[in-house]
Amino acid sequence: MDFFITEQLKEADLNHELRVKMKEKFIDLLFRYKNAFASDKEPLGAMIGHEVDIILNVEKPYPHLLRRPAYPASPRAREGLELHIKGLMDLGVLTKLGHNEQVEVTTPVIITWHNGKQRMVGDIRALNIYTIPDR
């Protein structure tokens, strides 16, 4: 636990107004659930071995609704999208396709702002229409 406190929590900014007992309880809680957080050795990213198959209720060639072009984006939104996509590629969640590779299903994405932070949101409404529920 000493390594956890000195190394993994060294950049944590705990509330300085917490009483010592509360701070100890909080650190203990963080330590017990440390596997829920990303680290240098275990970054959050693609869940290898836990892939999900999306089964569609239509056959190829897929309807036009499943091959939608990108939405227009402002320069600010485009910059945000590029950052989010690069981050997802770095984590192995997304991969870049070659020029000759075909994508059978595409969904447009947009950048929204919530509490001053950017969020990438995929418009998967059309995909939901053609997806067979798994329950």
Short mmCIF file of N, CA and C in Angstrom, two decimals:
data_model
loop_
_atom_site.label_atom_id
_atom_site.label_comp_id
_atom_site.label_asym_id
_atom_site.label_seq_id
_atom_site.Cartn_x
_atom_site.Cartn_y
_atom_site.Cartn_z
N MET A 1 0.83 -1.19 0.00
CA MET A 1 0.00 0.00 0.00
C MET A 1 0.87 1.26 0.00
N ASP A 2 2.07 1.17 0.57
CA ASP A 2 2.96 2.33 0.59
C ASP A 2 3.32 2.76 -0.83
N PHE A 3 3.59 1.76 -1.72
CA PHE A 3 3.90 2.08 -3.11
C PHE A 3 2.70 2.76 -3.77
N PHE A 4 1.51 2.26 -3.48
CA PHE A 4 0.29 2.85 -4.03
C PHE A 4 0.18 4.32 -3.64
N ILE A 5 0.44 4.61 -2.39
CA ILE A 5 0.31 5.99 -1.89
C ILE A 5 1.41 6.88 -2.47
N THR A 6 2.66 6.39 -2.46
CA THR A 6 3.76 7.25 -2.89
C THR A 6 3.86 7.39 -4.41
N GLU A 7 3.53 6.34 -5.15
CA GLU A 7 3.69 6.40 -6.60
C GLU A 7 2.39 6.67 -7.35
N GLN A 8 1.36 5.89 -7.06
CA GLN A 8 0.14 6.02 -7.84
C GLN A 8 -0.73 7.20 -7.42
N LEU A 9 -0.61 7.63 -6.21
CA LEU A 9 -1.40 8.78 -5.76
C LEU A 9 -0.59 10.08 -5.72
N LYS A 10 0.64 10.04 -6.23
CA LYS A 10 1.49 11.24 -6.10
C LYS A 10 0.92 12.44 -6.85
N GLU A 11 0.15 12.21 -7.90
CA GLU A 11 -0.43 13.33 -8.64
C GLU A 11 -1.86 13.63 -8.20
N ALA A 12 -2.37 12.85 -7.26
CA ALA A 12 -3.74 13.07 -6.79
C ALA A 12 -3.80 14.34 -5.96
N ASP A 13 -4.87 15.07 -6.13
CA ASP A 13 -5.06 16.30 -5.37
C ASP A 13 -6.26 16.09 -4.45
N LEU A 14 -6.00 15.53 -3.28
CA LEU A 14 -7.07 15.26 -2.33
C LEU A 14 -7.45 16.55 -1.62
N ASN A 15 -8.70 16.64 -1.27
CA ASN A 15 -9.21 17.83 -0.58
C ASN A 15 -8.42 18.05 0.72
N HIS A 16 -7.82 19.20 0.84
CA HIS A 16 -6.99 19.50 2.01
C HIS A 16 -7.82 19.71 3.28
N GLU A 17 -9.13 19.87 3.12
CA GLU A 17 -9.98 20.07 4.28
C GLU A 17 -10.45 18.75 4.90
N LEU A 18 -10.15 17.62 4.23
CA LEU A 18 -10.53 16.32 4.78
C LEU A 18 -9.79 16.06 6.08
N ARG A 19 -10.53 15.53 7.04
CA ARG A 19 -9.86 15.14 8.28
C ARG A 19 -8.99 13.93 8.00
N VAL A 20 -7.99 13.71 8.82
CA VAL A 20 -7.03 12.62 8.62
C VAL A 20 -7.74 11.28 8.50
N LYS A 21 -8.69 11.02 9.37
CA LYS A 21 -9.41 9.74 9.36
C LYS A 21 -10.17 9.55 8.04
N MET A 22 -10.82 10.61 7.56
CA MET A 22 -11.56 10.53 6.29
C MET A 22 -10.60 10.31 5.12
N LYS A 23 -9.46 10.98 5.15
CA LYS A 23 -8.47 10.82 4.09
C LYS A 23 -7.94 9.38 4.08
N GLU A 24 -7.69 8.81 5.25
CA GLU A 24 -7.23 7.41 5.34
C GLU A 24 -8.28 6.47 4.79
N LYS A 25 -9.55 6.69 5.13
CA LYS A 25 -10.63 5.84 4.61
C LYS A 25 -10.74 5.95 3.09
N PHE A 26 -10.59 7.17 2.59
CA PHE A 26 -10.68 7.38 1.15
C PHE A 26 -9.53 6.69 0.42
N ILE A 27 -8.32 6.81 0.93
CA ILE A 27 -7.16 6.16 0.32
C ILE A 27 -7.32 4.64 0.38
N ASP A 28 -7.85 4.13 1.47
CA ASP A 28 -8.11 2.69 1.58
C ASP A 28 -9.12 2.24 0.52
N LEU A 29 -10.15 3.04 0.31
CA LEU A 29 -11.16 2.72 -0.70
C LEU A 29 -10.53 2.72 -2.09
N LEU A 30 -9.73 3.73 -2.39
CA LEU A 30 -9.04 3.77 -3.68
C LEU A 30 -8.13 2.56 -3.86
N PHE A 31 -7.43 2.17 -2.81
CA PHE A 31 -6.53 1.03 -2.89
C PHE A 31 -7.30 -0.26 -3.16
N ARG A 32 -8.43 -0.44 -2.47
CA ARG A 32 -9.22 -1.66 -2.67
C ARG A 32 -9.73 -1.78 -4.10
N TYR A 33 -10.02 -0.65 -4.74
CA TYR A 33 -10.57 -0.68 -6.09
C TYR A 33 -9.59 -0.11 -7.12
N LYS A 34 -8.30 -0.25 -6.87
CA LYS A 34 -7.29 0.33 -7.76
C LYS A 34 -7.34 -0.26 -9.16
N ASN A 35 -7.82 -1.48 -9.31
CA ASN A 35 -7.89 -2.10 -10.63
C ASN A 35 -8.96 -1.46 -11.52
N ALA A 36 -9.80 -0.64 -10.95
CA ALA A 36 -10.84 0.04 -11.73
C ALA A 36 -10.29 1.28 -12.44
N PHE A 37 -9.05 1.66 -12.14
CA PHE A 37 -8.46 2.87 -12.70
C PHE A 37 -7.37 2.53 -13.70
N ALA A 38 -7.15 3.42 -14.64
CA ALA A 38 -6.08 3.23 -15.62
C ALA A 38 -4.73 3.49 -14.96
N SER A 39 -3.71 2.87 -15.52
CA SER A 39 -2.34 3.13 -15.07
C SER A 39 -1.43 3.12 -16.29
N ASP A 40 -0.17 3.42 -16.09
CA ASP A 40 0.77 3.39 -17.21
C ASP A 40 0.87 1.98 -17.81
N LYS A 41 0.84 0.97 -16.95
CA LYS A 41 0.96 -0.42 -17.40
C LYS A 41 -0.36 -0.95 -17.95
N GLU A 42 -1.47 -0.47 -17.43
CA GLU A 42 -2.79 -0.94 -17.82
C GLU A 42 -3.69 0.24 -18.19
N PRO A 43 -3.46 0.87 -19.35
CA PRO A 43 -4.31 2.00 -19.71
C PRO A 43 -5.71 1.51 -20.10
N LEU A 44 -6.67 2.38 -19.92
CA LEU A 44 -8.01 2.03 -20.40
C LEU A 44 -7.95 1.98 -21.91
N GLY A 45 -8.71 1.11 -22.50
CA GLY A 45 -8.69 1.01 -23.95
C GLY A 45 -9.55 -0.13 -24.42
N ALA A 46 -9.13 -0.77 -25.48
CA ALA A 46 -9.88 -1.88 -26.04
C ALA A 46 -9.94 -3.01 -25.03
N MET A 47 -11.09 -3.59 -24.87
CA MET A 47 -11.28 -4.70 -23.94
C MET A 47 -11.02 -6.00 -24.70
N ILE A 48 -9.78 -6.38 -24.81
CA ILE A 48 -9.40 -7.58 -25.54
C ILE A 48 -10.01 -8.80 -24.85
N GLY A 49 -10.67 -9.63 -25.65
CA GLY A 49 -11.31 -10.81 -25.10
C GLY A 49 -12.75 -10.58 -24.69
N HIS A 50 -13.21 -9.34 -24.80
CA HIS A 50 -14.59 -9.02 -24.43
C HIS A 50 -15.28 -8.28 -25.57
N GLU A 51 -14.94 -8.64 -26.80
CA GLU A 51 -15.54 -7.99 -27.95
C GLU A 51 -17.03 -8.33 -28.02
N VAL A 52 -17.78 -7.48 -28.66
CA VAL A 52 -19.22 -7.67 -28.77
C VAL A 52 -19.57 -7.82 -30.25
N ASP A 53 -20.34 -8.84 -30.57
CA ASP A 53 -20.83 -9.00 -31.94
C ASP A 53 -22.17 -8.30 -32.05
N ILE A 54 -22.29 -7.43 -33.03
CA ILE A 54 -23.56 -6.76 -33.30
C ILE A 54 -24.19 -7.49 -34.47
N ILE A 55 -25.33 -8.11 -34.22
CA ILE A 55 -26.02 -8.90 -35.25
C ILE A 55 -27.14 -8.05 -35.83
N LEU A 56 -27.11 -7.89 -37.15
CA LEU A 56 -28.10 -7.06 -37.82
C LEU A 56 -29.23 -7.91 -38.37
N ASN A 57 -30.40 -7.29 -38.52
CA ASN A 57 -31.56 -8.00 -39.05
C ASN A 57 -31.73 -7.77 -40.55
N VAL A 58 -30.67 -7.31 -41.22
CA VAL A 58 -30.69 -7.12 -42.67
C VAL A 58 -29.44 -7.75 -43.26
N GLU A 59 -29.52 -8.10 -44.53
CA GLU A 59 -28.40 -8.72 -45.24
C GLU A 59 -27.66 -7.67 -46.08
N LYS A 60 -26.46 -8.02 -46.51
CA LYS A 60 -25.71 -7.17 -47.42
C LYS A 60 -26.38 -7.20 -48.79
N PRO A 61 -26.32 -6.18 -49.56
CA PRO A 61 -25.78 -4.86 -49.27
C PRO A 61 -26.69 -4.14 -48.26
N TYR A 62 -26.06 -3.51 -47.30
CA TYR A 62 -26.81 -2.86 -46.23
C TYR A 62 -27.52 -1.61 -46.73
N PRO A 63 -28.63 -1.27 -46.08
CA PRO A 63 -29.37 -0.06 -46.47
C PRO A 63 -28.51 1.19 -46.33
N HIS A 64 -28.89 2.21 -47.08
CA HIS A 64 -28.14 3.48 -47.08
C HIS A 64 -28.04 4.07 -45.68
N LEU A 65 -29.05 3.86 -44.83
CA LEU A 65 -29.02 4.41 -43.47
C LEU A 65 -27.83 3.91 -42.66
N LEU A 66 -27.29 2.74 -43.02
CA LEU A 66 -26.14 2.19 -42.29
C LEU A 66 -24.81 2.64 -42.87
N ARG A 67 -24.86 3.46 -43.92
CA ARG A 67 -23.62 3.98 -44.52
C ARG A 67 -23.76 5.50 -44.63
N ARG A 68 -23.79 6.15 -43.49
CA ARG A 68 -24.04 7.58 -43.46
C ARG A 68 -22.75 8.38 -43.49
N PRO A 69 -22.75 9.48 -44.24
CA PRO A 69 -21.55 10.33 -44.28
C PRO A 69 -21.40 11.13 -42.99
N ALA A 70 -20.24 11.71 -42.84
CA ALA A 70 -19.97 12.54 -41.66
C ALA A 70 -20.85 13.78 -41.69
N TYR A 71 -21.19 14.26 -40.50
CA TYR A 71 -21.91 15.53 -40.40
C TYR A 71 -20.91 16.67 -40.61
N PRO A 72 -21.40 17.81 -41.12
CA PRO A 72 -20.51 18.98 -41.20
C PRO A 72 -20.06 19.38 -39.79
N ALA A 73 -18.85 19.86 -39.67
CA ALA A 73 -18.33 20.24 -38.35
C ALA A 73 -17.56 21.56 -38.46
N SER A 74 -17.67 22.35 -37.42
CA SER A 74 -16.92 23.60 -37.36
C SER A 74 -15.44 23.26 -37.17
N PRO A 75 -14.56 24.21 -37.45
CA PRO A 75 -13.13 23.95 -37.21
C PRO A 75 -12.85 23.54 -35.76
N ARG A 76 -13.54 24.17 -34.81
CA ARG A 76 -13.34 23.82 -33.39
C ARG A 76 -13.78 22.38 -33.12
N ALA A 77 -14.94 21.99 -33.67
CA ALA A 77 -15.43 20.62 -33.47
C ALA A 77 -14.53 19.63 -34.18
N ARG A 78 -14.07 19.97 -35.39
CA ARG A 78 -13.19 19.08 -36.14
C ARG A 78 -11.89 18.83 -35.37
N GLU A 79 -11.36 19.88 -34.77
CA GLU A 79 -10.15 19.74 -33.96
C GLU A 79 -10.40 18.82 -32.77
N GLY A 80 -11.56 18.98 -32.12
CA GLY A 80 -11.92 18.11 -31.00
C GLY A 80 -12.08 16.67 -31.43
N LEU A 81 -12.72 16.46 -32.60
CA LEU A 81 -12.89 15.10 -33.12
C LEU A 81 -11.54 14.45 -33.38
N GLU A 82 -10.64 15.20 -33.99
CA GLU A 82 -9.31 14.65 -34.29
C GLU A 82 -8.59 14.22 -33.01
N LEU A 83 -8.70 15.03 -31.96
CA LEU A 83 -8.07 14.67 -30.68
C LEU A 83 -8.69 13.41 -30.09
N HIS A 84 -10.03 13.34 -30.10
CA HIS A 84 -10.70 12.16 -29.54
C HIS A 84 -10.36 10.90 -30.35
N ILE A 85 -10.39 11.02 -31.66
CA ILE A 85 -10.10 9.86 -32.51
C ILE A 85 -8.65 9.42 -32.32
N LYS A 86 -7.72 10.36 -32.25
CA LYS A 86 -6.32 9.99 -32.02
C LYS A 86 -6.17 9.27 -30.68
N GLY A 87 -6.85 9.76 -29.65
CA GLY A 87 -6.79 9.11 -28.35
C GLY A 87 -7.33 7.69 -28.40
N LEU A 88 -8.44 7.49 -29.11
CA LEU A 88 -9.02 6.14 -29.23
C LEU A 88 -8.13 5.23 -30.06
N MET A 89 -7.45 5.79 -31.05
CA MET A 89 -6.51 4.99 -31.84
C MET A 89 -5.30 4.61 -30.99
N ASP A 90 -4.81 5.54 -30.19
CA ASP A 90 -3.66 5.25 -29.31
C ASP A 90 -4.00 4.14 -28.32
N LEU A 91 -5.26 4.07 -27.88
CA LEU A 91 -5.68 3.04 -26.93
C LEU A 91 -6.04 1.72 -27.61
N GLY A 92 -6.05 1.69 -28.95
CA GLY A 92 -6.38 0.47 -29.66
C GLY A 92 -7.87 0.23 -29.80
N VAL A 93 -8.68 1.23 -29.48
CA VAL A 93 -10.14 1.09 -29.60
C VAL A 93 -10.54 1.24 -31.06
N LEU A 94 -9.90 2.17 -31.77
CA LEU A 94 -10.15 2.38 -33.20
C LEU A 94 -8.88 2.06 -33.97
N THR A 95 -9.07 1.61 -35.21
CA THR A 95 -7.92 1.39 -36.10
C THR A 95 -8.17 2.15 -37.39
N LYS A 96 -7.09 2.60 -38.00
CA LYS A 96 -7.19 3.33 -39.25
C LYS A 96 -7.23 2.34 -40.40
N LEU A 97 -8.13 2.57 -41.33
CA LEU A 97 -8.23 1.71 -42.50
C LEU A 97 -7.41 2.28 -43.64
N GLY A 98 -6.97 1.39 -44.51
CA GLY A 98 -6.23 1.82 -45.69
C GLY A 98 -7.17 2.44 -46.72
N HIS A 99 -6.59 3.06 -47.73
CA HIS A 99 -7.40 3.74 -48.75
C HIS A 99 -8.31 2.79 -49.50
N ASN A 100 -7.90 1.55 -49.69
CA ASN A 100 -8.69 0.61 -50.47
C ASN A 100 -9.62 -0.25 -49.63
N GLU A 101 -9.59 -0.10 -48.32
CA GLU A 101 -10.44 -0.91 -47.46
C GLU A 101 -11.85 -0.33 -47.40
N GLN A 102 -12.83 -1.20 -47.49
CA GLN A 102 -14.22 -0.79 -47.47
C GLN A 102 -14.82 -0.95 -46.08
N VAL A 103 -15.64 -0.01 -45.70
CA VAL A 103 -16.36 -0.07 -44.43
C VAL A 103 -17.82 -0.32 -44.76
N GLU A 104 -18.40 -1.35 -44.14
CA GLU A 104 -19.77 -1.71 -44.47
C GLU A 104 -20.80 -0.89 -43.71
N VAL A 105 -20.46 -0.47 -42.49
CA VAL A 105 -21.39 0.31 -41.67
C VAL A 105 -20.63 1.53 -41.14
N THR A 106 -21.20 2.70 -41.33
CA THR A 106 -20.59 3.93 -40.80
C THR A 106 -21.65 4.72 -40.04
N THR A 107 -21.23 5.38 -38.99
CA THR A 107 -22.14 6.25 -38.24
C THR A 107 -21.43 7.58 -38.02
N PRO A 108 -22.15 8.67 -38.22
CA PRO A 108 -21.52 9.97 -38.01
C PRO A 108 -21.31 10.26 -36.53
N VAL A 109 -20.33 11.07 -36.24
CA VAL A 109 -20.06 11.49 -34.86
C VAL A 109 -20.05 13.01 -34.80
N ILE A 110 -20.33 13.53 -33.62
CA ILE A 110 -20.29 14.97 -33.39
C ILE A 110 -19.55 15.23 -32.08
N ILE A 111 -19.16 16.45 -31.90
CA ILE A 111 -18.58 16.88 -30.62
C ILE A 111 -19.63 17.70 -29.89
N THR A 112 -19.87 17.35 -28.64
CA THR A 112 -20.75 18.16 -27.79
C THR A 112 -19.90 18.68 -26.64
N TRP A 113 -20.39 19.70 -26.01
CA TRP A 113 -19.69 20.27 -24.85
C TRP A 113 -20.59 20.14 -23.65
N HIS A 114 -20.03 19.61 -22.56
CA HIS A 114 -20.76 19.45 -21.31
C HIS A 114 -19.84 19.91 -20.18
N ASN A 115 -20.30 20.87 -19.42
CA ASN A 115 -19.49 21.43 -18.33
C ASN A 115 -18.11 21.89 -18.82
N GLY A 116 -18.09 22.47 -20.02
CA GLY A 116 -16.84 22.99 -20.56
C GLY A 116 -15.90 21.95 -21.14
N LYS A 117 -16.31 20.68 -21.17
CA LYS A 117 -15.46 19.62 -21.70
C LYS A 117 -16.07 19.06 -22.98
N GLN A 118 -15.20 18.67 -23.89
CA GLN A 118 -15.66 18.08 -25.15
C GLN A 118 -15.98 16.61 -24.95
N ARG A 119 -17.03 16.17 -25.65
CA ARG A 119 -17.38 14.75 -25.67
C ARG A 119 -17.69 14.35 -27.11
N MET A 120 -17.17 13.21 -27.52
CA MET A 120 -17.49 12.70 -28.84
C MET A 120 -18.72 11.80 -28.71
N VAL A 121 -19.70 12.06 -29.56
CA VAL A 121 -20.96 11.32 -29.49
C VAL A 121 -21.24 10.72 -30.87
N GLY A 122 -21.49 9.42 -30.90
CA GLY A 122 -21.84 8.76 -32.15
C GLY A 122 -23.35 8.72 -32.33
N ASP A 123 -23.80 9.01 -33.55
CA ASP A 123 -25.23 8.94 -33.86
C ASP A 123 -25.52 7.53 -34.37
N ILE A 124 -25.89 6.65 -33.45
CA ILE A 124 -26.11 5.24 -33.82
C ILE A 124 -27.59 4.90 -33.90
N ARG A 125 -28.43 5.90 -34.10
CA ARG A 125 -29.87 5.64 -34.18
C ARG A 125 -30.20 4.66 -35.30
N ALA A 126 -29.59 4.84 -36.47
CA ALA A 126 -29.87 3.94 -37.59
C ALA A 126 -29.37 2.53 -37.29
N LEU A 127 -28.21 2.42 -36.67
CA LEU A 127 -27.68 1.11 -36.30
C LEU A 127 -28.63 0.41 -35.33
N ASN A 128 -29.19 1.16 -34.39
CA ASN A 128 -30.14 0.58 -33.44
C ASN A 128 -31.37 0.01 -34.13
N ILE A 129 -31.81 0.65 -35.21
CA ILE A 129 -33.00 0.18 -35.93
C ILE A 129 -32.76 -1.22 -36.49
N TYR A 130 -31.55 -1.48 -36.97
CA TYR A 130 -31.25 -2.74 -37.65
C TYR A 130 -30.52 -3.76 -36.78
N THR A 131 -30.39 -3.49 -35.50
CA THR A 131 -29.68 -4.41 -34.60
C THR A 131 -30.66 -5.34 -33.91
N ILE A 132 -30.31 -6.62 -33.87
CA ILE A 132 -31.12 -7.61 -33.13
C ILE A 132 -30.70 -7.53 -31.67
N PRO A 133 -31.66 -7.27 -30.76
CA PRO A 133 -31.31 -7.20 -29.33
C PRO A 133 -30.74 -8.52 -28.83
N ASP A 134 -29.83 -8.46 -27.87
CA ASP A 134 -29.23 -9.68 -27.34
C ASP A 134 -29.96 -10.21 -26.13
N ARG A 135 -31.08 -9.64 -25.79
CA ARG A 135 -31.85 -10.15 -24.65
C ARG A 135 -33.19 -10.65 -25.09
#
